[in-house]
Amino acid sequence: MQIINSLENLKLKLDRLYDEYNFKSRLANDPIEFPHKFNNEDDIEIAGFIASSFAYGRVDLFKPIIGRILSIMGRSPYDFIINFDHNRQGNLFSGISYRFSNSSDIAALIFALHNVIVKFERLEKLFKKNFSHDDLNIEKALKGFIRAFEMLNSQIINNQSAGFRFFFPSPEKGSCCKRLNLFLRWMVRDRDIDFGIWKGIPKNKLIIPLDTHIARISRCLKLTKRKSADWKMAVEITESLKLFDIEDPLKYDFALCHQGITKLCSLMKCRECSLISR
């Protein structure tokens, strides 16, 4: 009975934080701002993939990089990708780098996207090629998605640095795939600031975009027992959140990012969250 009451209490708090969340202000401080600048679904998909690919580290550092890349791609990122000529246009990204990836890696990412779009027309079509409603979640589809990128771009991968391969993590390698799961949340969820332009994939098949903040908060709230922020932890947290909303567990991604949840954890005298507040 105590466990049930504790779960109900946590659900009430998470629901309140979600209901109070200022999604409009989130747009100004989140990489999802970039695909929101486009109206065409093809452009939203490409801009979303580019934006999520660089969504790690400090927001004030990666947002200018995303902005520069998309400004080069012009009014239609999709048209730019479909018509991209690596030999003629690869140098357009000279001088742009971020963390692990240099300008050559960024040009190779654009070329890899070009090869995939020429073959499949949409990233959605490629992802759904490996998706089944019988699967527990999107793990198999995500593995197939990454394998297809690797197969179509094997020559690029073999010739590029680790900075290029960093764009393509996979559950097969144990990665939590935070950036790809963020992209999938944007494309599949049809609520709040997410787009919901990929139809036919249930929201409860998604996996939470896991970063160090979500990992620490989730350990504090007993949403996971795992210590490593890997794919298994992301799945375990998502399964725990289904206890609160079985149809749309990732809506709590916003609540867990809320400053109020850190205050809640500090009241619980959680060692994990005391580390965050220092």
Coordinates of C-alpha atoms in Angstrom, one line a residue:
M1 CA 0.0 0.0 0.0
Q2 CA 2.9 2.4 0.8
I3 CA 4.4 1.7 -2.6
I4 CA 1.1 2.4 -4.3
N5 CA 0.6 5.7 -2.4
S6 CA 4.2 6.7 -3.2
L7 CA 3.6 6.1 -7.0
E8 CA 0.3 8.0 -6.9
N9 CA 2.0 10.9 -5.1
L10 CA 4.9 11.0 -7.6
K11 CA 2.4 10.9 -10.5
L12 CA 0.5 13.8 -9.1
K13 CA 3.7 15.9 -8.8
L14 CA 4.9 14.9 -12.3
D15 CA 1.5 15.7 -13.8
R16 CA 1.5 19.1 -12.1
L17 CA 4.9 19.9 -13.4
Y18 CA 4.0 18.8 -16.9
D19 CA 0.7 20.9 -16.8
E20 CA 2.7 24.0 -15.6
Y21 CA 5.4 23.6 -18.1
N22 CA 6.0 26.7 -20.3
F23 CA 6.4 25.1 -23.7
K24 CA 6.6 28.5 -25.5
S25 CA 9.7 29.4 -23.4
R26 CA 11.2 25.9 -24.2
L27 CA 11.3 26.8 -27.9
A28 CA 13.7 29.6 -27.3
N29 CA 16.2 27.4 -25.4
D30 CA 15.9 24.1 -27.2
P31 CA 17.2 22.7 -30.6
I32 CA 13.6 22.0 -31.6
E33 CA 13.4 25.7 -32.3
F34 CA 15.1 25.1 -35.7
P35 CA 12.6 22.6 -37.3
H36 CA 9.9 24.9 -36.0
K37 CA 11.1 27.5 -38.5
F38 CA 9.8 25.4 -41.4
N39 CA 6.3 24.5 -42.5
N40 CA 6.9 21.7 -45.0
E41 CA 7.2 18.2 -43.4
D42 CA 10.2 17.2 -45.6
D43 CA 12.0 20.3 -44.4
I44 CA 11.0 19.8 -40.7
E45 CA 12.3 16.2 -40.9
I46 CA 15.7 17.2 -42.3
A47 CA 16.1 20.2 -40.0
G48 CA 15.1 18.1 -37.1
F49 CA 17.7 15.5 -37.9
I50 CA 20.4 18.1 -38.3
A51 CA 19.4 19.9 -35.1
S52 CA 19.2 16.8 -33.0
S53 CA 22.6 15.5 -34.3
F54 CA 24.3 18.4 -32.6
A55 CA 22.1 18.5 -29.5
Y56 CA 24.7 17.7 -26.9
G57 CA 26.9 19.8 -24.6
R58 CA 25.9 23.4 -23.8
V59 CA 22.9 24.9 -25.6
D60 CA 24.6 28.2 -26.1
L61 CA 27.4 26.5 -27.9
F62 CA 25.6 24.0 -30.2
K63 CA 22.7 26.3 -31.2
P64 CA 24.9 28.7 -33.2
I65 CA 26.4 25.7 -35.0
I66 CA 23.0 24.4 -36.0
G67 CA 22.0 27.8 -37.1
R68 CA 25.0 28.2 -39.4
I69 CA 24.6 24.8 -41.0
L70 CA 20.9 25.4 -41.7
S71 CA 21.5 28.9 -43.0
I72 CA 23.8 27.4 -45.6
M73 CA 21.1 24.9 -46.6
G74 CA 18.7 27.8 -47.3
R75 CA 14.9 27.9 -47.4
S76 CA 14.5 24.2 -48.0
P77 CA 16.9 21.9 -46.2
Y78 CA 15.2 18.9 -48.0
D79 CA 15.9 20.4 -51.5
F80 CA 19.5 21.1 -50.4
I81 CA 20.0 17.5 -49.3
I82 CA 18.4 15.9 -52.4
N83 CA 20.6 18.1 -54.7
F84 CA 23.8 18.0 -52.6
D85 CA 27.0 17.5 -54.6
H86 CA 29.8 16.6 -52.1
N87 CA 32.6 17.4 -54.5
R88 CA 31.2 20.8 -55.5
Q89 CA 29.5 21.9 -52.2
G90 CA 31.4 20.1 -49.5
N91 CA 33.6 23.2 -48.9
L92 CA 30.5 25.2 -48.0
F93 CA 30.9 23.9 -44.4
S94 CA 34.6 24.9 -44.1
G95 CA 35.3 26.6 -40.8
I96 CA 32.4 25.0 -38.9
S97 CA 33.2 22.5 -36.2
Y98 CA 31.6 21.4 -32.9
R99 CA 33.2 19.3 -30.2
F100 CA 34.1 15.9 -31.8
S101 CA 33.1 16.8 -35.4
N102 CA 35.1 19.0 -37.8
S103 CA 33.9 20.6 -41.1
S104 CA 34.8 17.5 -43.1
D105 CA 32.6 15.4 -40.7
I106 CA 29.7 17.8 -41.1
A107 CA 30.0 17.7 -44.9
A108 CA 30.1 13.9 -44.8
L109 CA 26.9 13.9 -42.6
I110 CA 25.1 16.0 -45.3
F111 CA 26.3 13.6 -48.0
A112 CA 25.2 10.6 -45.9
L113 CA 21.8 12.1 -45.6
H114 CA 21.8 12.8 -49.3
N115 CA 22.4 9.1 -50.1
V116 CA 19.7 8.0 -47.7
I117 CA 17.1 10.5 -49.0
V118 CA 17.8 9.6 -52.7
K119 CA 17.1 6.0 -51.9
F120 CA 14.2 6.2 -49.4
E121 CA 12.8 9.8 -50.1
R122 CA 12.1 10.3 -46.4
L123 CA 13.8 9.3 -43.1
E124 CA 10.4 8.2 -42.0
K125 CA 10.1 5.6 -44.7
L126 CA 13.5 4.2 -43.8
F127 CA 12.7 4.0 -40.1
K128 CA 9.3 2.4 -40.6
K129 CA 10.9 -0.3 -42.9
N130 CA 12.2 -1.9 -39.6
F131 CA 9.4 -1.0 -37.3
S132 CA 6.7 -3.5 -36.1
H133 CA 3.8 -2.8 -33.8
D134 CA 4.6 -6.2 -32.1
D135 CA 7.9 -4.8 -30.8
L136 CA 8.1 -3.6 -27.2
N137 CA 9.7 -0.4 -28.4
I138 CA 11.6 1.2 -31.2
E139 CA 14.9 -0.5 -30.5
K140 CA 14.8 -2.9 -33.5
A141 CA 13.7 -0.1 -35.8
L142 CA 16.5 2.2 -34.6
K143 CA 19.1 -0.5 -35.0
G144 CA 17.9 -1.0 -38.6
F145 CA 17.8 2.7 -39.2
I146 CA 21.5 3.1 -38.2
R147 CA 22.5 -0.1 -40.1
A148 CA 21.0 1.3 -43.3
F149 CA 22.9 4.6 -42.9
E150 CA 26.1 2.5 -42.4
M151 CA 25.5 0.3 -45.4
L152 CA 24.6 3.1 -47.8
N153 CA 27.6 5.1 -46.6
S154 CA 30.2 2.5 -45.8
Q155 CA 32.9 4.2 -47.9
I156 CA 32.3 7.5 -46.1
I157 CA 32.4 5.8 -42.7
N158 CA 35.6 4.0 -43.5
N159 CA 37.3 7.2 -44.7
Q160 CA 35.9 9.6 -42.0
S161 CA 37.0 10.2 -38.4
A162 CA 35.3 9.3 -35.2
G163 CA 33.7 12.7 -35.3
F164 CA 31.5 11.5 -38.2
R165 CA 30.7 8.1 -36.6
F166 CA 29.6 10.0 -33.5
F167 CA 26.5 11.1 -35.4
F168 CA 25.3 7.5 -35.6
P169 CA 25.1 5.8 -32.2
S170 CA 23.2 2.6 -31.9
P171 CA 21.5 0.5 -29.1
E172 CA 23.6 -2.4 -30.5
K173 CA 26.7 -0.6 -29.0
G174 CA 24.9 0.1 -25.8
S175 CA 24.5 3.8 -26.4
C176 CA 21.5 5.5 -24.9
C177 CA 21.1 7.2 -28.3
K178 CA 19.9 10.4 -26.6
R179 CA 20.0 12.6 -29.8
L180 CA 18.3 10.0 -32.0
N181 CA 15.6 9.4 -29.4
L182 CA 15.1 13.2 -29.2
F183 CA 14.7 13.3 -32.9
L184 CA 12.2 10.5 -32.8
R185 CA 10.2 12.2 -30.0
W186 CA 9.9 15.3 -32.2
M187 CA 8.7 13.3 -35.2
V188 CA 6.3 10.9 -33.5
R189 CA 4.7 12.7 -30.5
D190 CA 1.8 14.9 -31.6
R191 CA 1.5 17.0 -28.5
D192 CA 3.0 20.1 -26.9
I193 CA 6.0 21.3 -29.0
D194 CA 6.6 18.0 -30.8
F195 CA 5.5 17.7 -34.5
G196 CA 3.8 14.3 -34.8
I197 CA 4.5 14.2 -38.6
W198 CA 5.4 10.5 -38.5
K199 CA 2.1 8.7 -38.4
G200 CA 1.4 5.1 -37.3
I201 CA 4.1 4.8 -34.6
P202 CA 2.5 4.8 -31.1
K203 CA 3.9 7.3 -28.7
N204 CA 4.5 4.5 -26.1
K205 CA 7.0 2.8 -28.3
L206 CA 9.4 5.7 -27.9
I207 CA 12.4 5.7 -25.5
I208 CA 13.2 8.7 -23.4
P209 CA 16.1 10.9 -24.5
L210 CA 18.5 10.1 -21.7
D211 CA 21.2 12.6 -20.5
T212 CA 23.1 13.0 -17.2
H213 CA 20.3 15.2 -15.7
I214 CA 17.5 12.7 -16.5
A215 CA 19.7 9.8 -15.3
R216 CA 20.3 11.5 -11.9
I217 CA 16.8 12.6 -11.4
S218 CA 15.4 9.2 -12.4
R219 CA 17.7 7.4 -9.9
C220 CA 16.5 9.7 -7.2
L221 CA 12.9 9.1 -8.0
K222 CA 13.5 5.3 -8.2
L223 CA 12.6 5.2 -11.8
T224 CA 15.7 3.1 -12.5
K225 CA 18.2 1.0 -10.4
R226 CA 20.9 1.1 -13.0
K227 CA 24.1 3.2 -12.6
S228 CA 25.2 3.5 -16.2
A229 CA 23.4 6.0 -18.5
D230 CA 23.1 3.5 -21.3
W231 CA 20.3 2.0 -23.5
K232 CA 19.1 -0.3 -20.8
M233 CA 18.7 2.6 -18.4
A234 CA 16.7 4.6 -21.0
V235 CA 14.4 1.6 -21.5
E236 CA 14.0 1.0 -17.7
I237 CA 13.1 4.7 -17.1
T238 CA 10.6 4.7 -19.9
E239 CA 9.0 1.5 -18.6
S240 CA 8.7 3.1 -15.2
L241 CA 7.1 6.2 -16.7
K242 CA 4.4 4.0 -18.3
L243 CA 3.1 3.4 -14.8
F244 CA 2.0 7.1 -14.9
D245 CA 0.9 7.3 -18.5
I246 CA 0.9 4.1 -20.5
E247 CA 0.0 5.8 -23.8
D248 CA 2.4 8.7 -23.7
P249 CA 5.2 8.2 -21.1
L250 CA 7.6 10.6 -22.8
K251 CA 5.4 13.6 -21.8
Y252 CA 7.2 13.3 -18.5
D253 CA 10.5 14.2 -20.2
F254 CA 9.4 17.8 -19.8
A255 CA 8.5 17.4 -16.1
L256 CA 11.9 15.7 -15.4
C257 CA 13.7 18.6 -17.0
H258 CA 11.7 21.1 -14.9
Q259 CA 13.5 22.9 -12.1
G260 CA 10.7 22.0 -9.8
I261 CA 11.6 18.3 -9.9
T262 CA 15.1 19.1 -8.6
K263 CA 13.6 21.0 -5.7
L264 CA 11.3 18.0 -5.0
C265 CA 14.4 15.8 -5.0
S266 CA 16.2 18.1 -2.6
L267 CA 13.3 17.8 -0.2
M268 CA 13.8 14.1 -0.4
K269 CA 17.5 14.7 0.6
C270 CA 18.6 12.8 -2.5
R271 CA 22.4 12.6 -2.8
E272 CA 22.1 12.4 -6.6
C273 CA 20.3 15.7 -6.9
S274 CA 22.4 17.4 -4.3
L275 CA 25.2 16.9 -6.8
I276 CA 23.2 18.8 -9.4
S277 CA 22.5 21.8 -7.3
R278 CA 26.2 22.4 -6.4

